[in-house]
CSV table of C-alpha atoms in Angstrom, one decimal:
chain,number,residue,atom,x,y,z
A,1,UNK,CA,-16.5,0.6,3.0
A,2,UNK,CA,-16.1,4.0,1.3
A,3,UNK,CA,-13.6,4.5,-1.5
A,4,UNK,CA,-10.9,6.7,-2.2
A,5,UNK,CA,-10.4,7.4,-6.0
A,6,UNK,CA,-8.0,9.5,-8.3
A,7,UNK,CA,-9.1,12.0,-11.0
A,8,UNK,CA,-6.5,11.4,-13.6
A,9,UNK,CA,-5.2,8.1,-14.4
A,10,UNK,CA,-2.4,9.3,-16.4
A,11,UNK,CA,-0.2,12.8,-16.1
A,12,UNK,CA,2.4,13.8,-18.3
A,13,UNK,CA,4.5,16.5,-17.6
A,14,UNK,CA,7.9,17.7,-18.7
A,15,UNK,CA,11.2,17.7,-16.9
A,16,UNK,CA,11.2,20.8,-14.6
A,17,UNK,CA,7.5,21.4,-14.4
A,18,UNK,CA,5.8,21.0,-11.2
A,19,UNK,CA,3.4,18.3,-10.9
A,20,UNK,CA,-0.1,17.9,-9.2
A,21,UNK,CA,-1.6,14.6,-8.4
A,22,UNK,CA,-5.3,14.7,-6.9
A,23,UNK,CA,-7.3,12.4,-5.0
A,24,UNK,CA,-10.8,12.4,-3.7
A,25,UNK,CA,-12.1,10.6,-0.6
A,26,UNK,CA,-15.6,10.1,0.6
A,27,UNK,CA,-15.2,9.1,4.2
A,28,UNK,CA,-15.7,12.3,6.1
A,29,UNK,CA,-14.5,10.4,9.2
A,30,UNK,CA,-10.9,9.6,7.6
A,31,UNK,CA,-8.2,11.5,9.5
A,32,UNK,CA,-5.1,9.9,8.4
A,33,UNK,CA,-3.9,10.2,4.7
A,34,UNK,CA,-0.8,8.9,2.9
A,35,UNK,CA,0.8,9.3,-0.3
A,36,UNK,CA,2.5,6.4,-1.7
A,37,UNK,CA,4.8,6.1,-4.8
A,38,UNK,CA,5.4,3.0,-6.9
A,39,UNK,CA,7.9,2.3,-9.1
A,40,UNK,CA,7.5,-0.4,-12.0
A,41,UNK,CA,8.3,-3.8,-10.6
A,42,UNK,CA,8.6,-2.7,-7.0
A,43,UNK,CA,6.3,-2.4,-3.9
A,44,UNK,CA,4.8,0.9,-2.8
A,45,UNK,CA,7.3,3.8,-0.8
A,46,UNK,CA,5.9,6.1,1.5
A,47,UNK,CA,6.5,9.6,0.4
A,48,UNK,CA,4.4,11.9,2.6
A,49,UNK,CA,1.3,11.8,5.2
A,50,UNK,CA,-0.7,14.5,6.9
A,51,UNK,CA,-3.2,14.1,9.4
A,52,UNK,CA,-7.0,15.8,9.5
A,53,UNK,CA,-5.9,18.6,11.7
A,54,UNK,CA,-3.4,20.0,8.9
A,55,UNK,CA,-4.4,21.5,5.7
A,56,UNK,CA,-0.9,21.4,4.6
A,57,UNK,CA,2.4,19.6,4.9
A,58,UNK,CA,5.9,19.8,2.9
A,59,UNK,CA,8.6,17.7,2.4
A,60,UNK,CA,11.5,17.4,0.0
A,61,UNK,CA,10.1,18.6,-3.0
A,62,UNK,CA,6.6,17.4,-2.1
A,63,UNK,CA,4.0,19.2,-0.7
A,64,UNK,CA,0.2,17.3,0.3
A,65,UNK,CA,-2.6,19.6,0.6
A,66,UNK,CA,-5.7,18.8,2.4
A,67,UNK,CA,-9.0,20.2,1.8
A,68,UNK,CA,-11.5,18.6,4.4
A,69,UNK,CA,-14.4,20.5,3.1
A,70,UNK,CA,-14.6,19.2,-0.2
A,71,UNK,CA,-12.7,15.8,0.7
A,72,UNK,CA,-9.8,16.3,-1.6
A,73,UNK,CA,-6.1,15.6,-1.5
A,74,UNK,CA,-3.4,16.8,-3.5
A,75,UNK,CA,0.3,15.9,-4.1
A,76,UNK,CA,2.4,18.5,-5.7
A,77,UNK,CA,6.0,17.6,-6.9
A,78,UNK,CA,8.2,20.6,-7.3
A,79,UNK,CA,10.7,20.4,-10.4
A,80,UNK,CA,9.7,17.0,-11.5
A,81,UNK,CA,12.5,14.9,-12.7
A,82,UNK,CA,12.5,11.8,-14.9
A,83,UNK,CA,13.2,9.7,-11.5
A,84,UNK,CA,9.8,10.5,-10.2
A,85,UNK,CA,8.0,8.6,-13.1
A,86,UNK,CA,5.8,6.1,-11.2
A,87,UNK,CA,2.5,5.4,-10.1
A,88,UNK,CA,1.3,7.6,-7.2
A,89,UNK,CA,-1.6,6.5,-5.1
A,90,UNK,CA,-3.2,7.8,-1.8
A,91,UNK,CA,-4.5,6.2,1.1
A,92,UNK,CA,-6.7,7.2,4.1
A,93,UNK,CA,-7.6,6.0,7.2
A,94,UNK,CA,-9.0,6.5,10.6
A,95,UNK,CA,-7.5,6.6,14.0
A,96,UNK,CA,-9.9,4.5,15.9
A,97,UNK,CA,-10.2,1.1,16.0
A,98,UNK,CA,-8.2,-1.5,13.5
A,99,UNK,CA,-6.2,0.0,10.9
A,100,UNK,CA,-7.2,-1.2,7.5
A,101,UNK,CA,-6.5,1.5,5.1
A,102,UNK,CA,-8.3,2.3,1.9
A,103,UNK,CA,-6.2,2.9,-1.1
A,104,UNK,CA,-6.9,4.8,-4.3
A,105,UNK,CA,-6.4,3.4,-7.6
A,106,UNK,CA,-3.4,5.2,-8.8
A,107,UNK,CA,-2.3,7.9,-11.2
A,108,UNK,CA,0.6,6.9,-13.7
A,109,UNK,CA,3.0,10.2,-13.6
A,110,UNK,CA,5.2,10.4,-16.8
A,111,UNK,CA,7.9,12.7,-17.0
A,112,UNK,CA,9.6,13.5,-20.3
A,113,UNK,CA,13.1,14.6,-20.4
B,1,UNK,CA,19.8,-3.3,5.2
B,2,UNK,CA,16.2,-2.9,6.3
B,3,UNK,CA,13.9,-4.7,4.3
B,4,UNK,CA,10.9,-6.8,3.7
B,5,UNK,CA,11.5,-9.7,1.6
B,6,UNK,CA,8.8,-11.9,-0.2
B,7,UNK,CA,9.4,-15.2,-2.0
B,8,UNK,CA,8.7,-16.3,-4.7
B,9,UNK,CA,8.7,-13.2,-7.0
B,10,UNK,CA,7.0,-15.0,-9.6
B,11,UNK,CA,4.7,-17.9,-9.6
B,12,UNK,CA,2.6,-19.8,-12.0
B,13,UNK,CA,0.4,-22.4,-10.5
B,14,UNK,CA,-3.0,-24.5,-11.3
B,15,UNK,CA,-6.4,-24.3,-9.5
B,16,UNK,CA,-6.3,-26.2,-6.4
B,17,UNK,CA,-2.8,-26.8,-5.8
B,18,UNK,CA,-1.8,-25.5,-2.4
B,19,UNK,CA,0.8,-22.5,-2.2
B,20,UNK,CA,2.6,-20.2,0.3
B,21,UNK,CA,4.2,-17.1,0.0
B,22,UNK,CA,6.7,-16.2,2.6
B,23,UNK,CA,7.3,-12.7,3.7
B,24,UNK,CA,10.3,-11.8,6.2
B,25,UNK,CA,11.3,-8.8,8.0
B,26,UNK,CA,14.6,-7.9,9.5
B,27,UNK,CA,13.2,-4.3,11.5
B,28,UNK,CA,11.5,-6.3,14.3
B,29,UNK,CA,8.2,-5.0,13.4
B,30,UNK,CA,4.9,-6.0,15.3
B,31,UNK,CA,2.4,-5.1,12.7
B,32,UNK,CA,2.4,-6.9,9.4
B,33,UNK,CA,0.1,-7.3,6.6
B,34,UNK,CA,-1.2,-8.6,3.4
B,35,UNK,CA,-2.3,-6.9,0.3
B,36,UNK,CA,-3.1,-7.8,-3.4
B,37,UNK,CA,-3.1,-5.4,-6.1
B,38,UNK,CA,-5.4,-5.7,-9.0
B,39,UNK,CA,-6.1,-2.9,-12.1
B,40,UNK,CA,-8.4,-0.6,-11.1
B,41,UNK,CA,-8.6,-1.4,-7.6
B,42,UNK,CA,-5.7,-0.5,-6.0
B,43,UNK,CA,-4.5,-2.2,-3.2
B,44,UNK,CA,-6.8,-4.2,-0.9
B,45,UNK,CA,-5.9,-5.7,2.5
B,46,UNK,CA,-6.1,-9.3,3.1
B,47,UNK,CA,-5.2,-9.9,6.6
B,48,UNK,CA,-3.1,-8.5,9.2
B,49,UNK,CA,-1.1,-9.5,12.1
B,50,UNK,CA,-0.6,-6.9,15.2
B,51,UNK,CA,2.0,-9.4,16.7
B,52,UNK,CA,3.0,-12.8,17.2
B,53,UNK,CA,0.0,-15.2,17.3
B,54,UNK,CA,-2.5,-12.1,16.7
B,55,UNK,CA,-4.1,-12.3,13.1
B,56,UNK,CA,-7.1,-10.5,11.7
B,57,UNK,CA,-8.9,-10.2,8.6
B,58,UNK,CA,-8.5,-7.5,6.2
B,59,UNK,CA,-11.2,-6.4,3.4
B,60,UNK,CA,-10.8,-9.5,1.0
B,61,UNK,CA,-9.7,-12.6,3.5
B,62,UNK,CA,-11.7,-15.1,1.5
B,63,UNK,CA,-9.7,-18.1,0.2
B,64,UNK,CA,-6.8,-16.9,2.2
B,65,UNK,CA,-4.9,-18.1,5.3
B,66,UNK,CA,-2.0,-16.4,7.4
B,67,UNK,CA,0.0,-17.6,10.4
B,68,UNK,CA,2.3,-15.7,12.8
B,69,UNK,CA,4.4,-18.2,14.9
B,70,UNK,CA,7.3,-15.6,15.2
B,71,UNK,CA,7.9,-12.0,14.7
B,72,UNK,CA,9.9,-11.8,11.5
B,73,UNK,CA,7.6,-14.1,9.2
B,74,UNK,CA,3.8,-13.7,8.0
B,75,UNK,CA,3.3,-16.3,5.3
B,76,UNK,CA,0.4,-16.3,3.0
B,77,UNK,CA,-1.5,-19.7,2.4
B,78,UNK,CA,-3.7,-20.1,-0.6
B,79,UNK,CA,-5.2,-23.7,0.3
B,80,UNK,CA,-7.0,-24.2,-2.9
B,81,UNK,CA,-6.2,-21.4,-5.3
B,82,UNK,CA,-8.5,-20.3,-7.9
B,83,UNK,CA,-7.9,-18.1,-11.1
B,84,UNK,CA,-9.7,-14.8,-9.3
B,85,UNK,CA,-6.6,-15.1,-7.0
B,86,UNK,CA,-4.5,-14.2,-9.6
B,87,UNK,CA,-3.1,-10.8,-8.7
B,88,UNK,CA,0.2,-8.7,-7.4
B,89,UNK,CA,0.5,-9.7,-4.0
B,90,UNK,CA,2.6,-7.1,-1.1
B,91,UNK,CA,3.5,-7.9,2.0
B,92,UNK,CA,4.1,-4.8,4.5
B,93,UNK,CA,5.3,-4.2,8.0
B,94,UNK,CA,5.8,-1.4,10.5
B,95,UNK,CA,6.7,-0.8,14.1
B,96,UNK,CA,3.1,-1.3,15.9
B,97,UNK,CA,-0.5,0.1,15.4
B,98,UNK,CA,0.5,3.6,15.5
B,99,UNK,CA,-1.0,5.1,12.3
B,100,UNK,CA,1.9,7.6,11.7
B,101,UNK,CA,4.6,4.8,11.6
B,102,UNK,CA,5.9,4.4,7.9
B,103,UNK,CA,4.7,1.2,6.2
B,104,UNK,CA,7.4,-1.0,4.4
B,105,UNK,CA,6.3,-3.2,1.6
B,106,UNK,CA,8.0,-5.9,0.1
B,107,UNK,CA,8.8,-6.1,-3.7
B,108,UNK,CA,5.7,-7.8,-4.6
B,109,UNK,CA,5.0,-11.5,-5.8
B,110,UNK,CA,3.2,-11.8,-9.0
B,111,UNK,CA,1.0,-15.1,-9.0
B,112,UNK,CA,-0.7,-16.6,-12.1
B,113,UNK,CA,-3.7,-19.4,-11.3
B,114,UNK,CA,-4.2,-21.3,-14.2
């Protein structure tokens, strides 16, 4: 299957800064995307999702942007806090047929106080 | 508390010794799945189940078996573990097949096969 990848394996930011984590996908048929947060020693936790009929979706302090033209997805975290330190990864899937998501490798976000 | 539980959390075993990792959810979810997570590869789906007695292969099913005799439990079975199955395993569940339903992950089981 086609892959989903991340541009930056590690991102270091200062507390209070905004963080941007990027993800590239290669399957143009993908129509559903999810961002997960994984803290050390824990399972992935859903953050936010977006369907391909949207280009932006906002949650609490997080925004996901989808650019279908260049097959690019980003997660923006506003006013990053030390508790945001974790690995973030995106996943993509398609509405039709069985649902076998494809996950990216992950970006480690380190927030310095 | 709504949760997905896995046991054991850590396991060291030897090649060829059959093992089972249990997974249980208390949310009455129909859809359950197993993933493995390896450095540099991300999560890969092993098997999934859309309901009781309904299971299907994911991306990497070789060397694994699953069963779904009841809705809440979805054990992962390694009949003859090999070192390449050393990995971090996650069980997950969600209500159904609707893609927009949140998937809940268990805490993970770290397996080392010697």
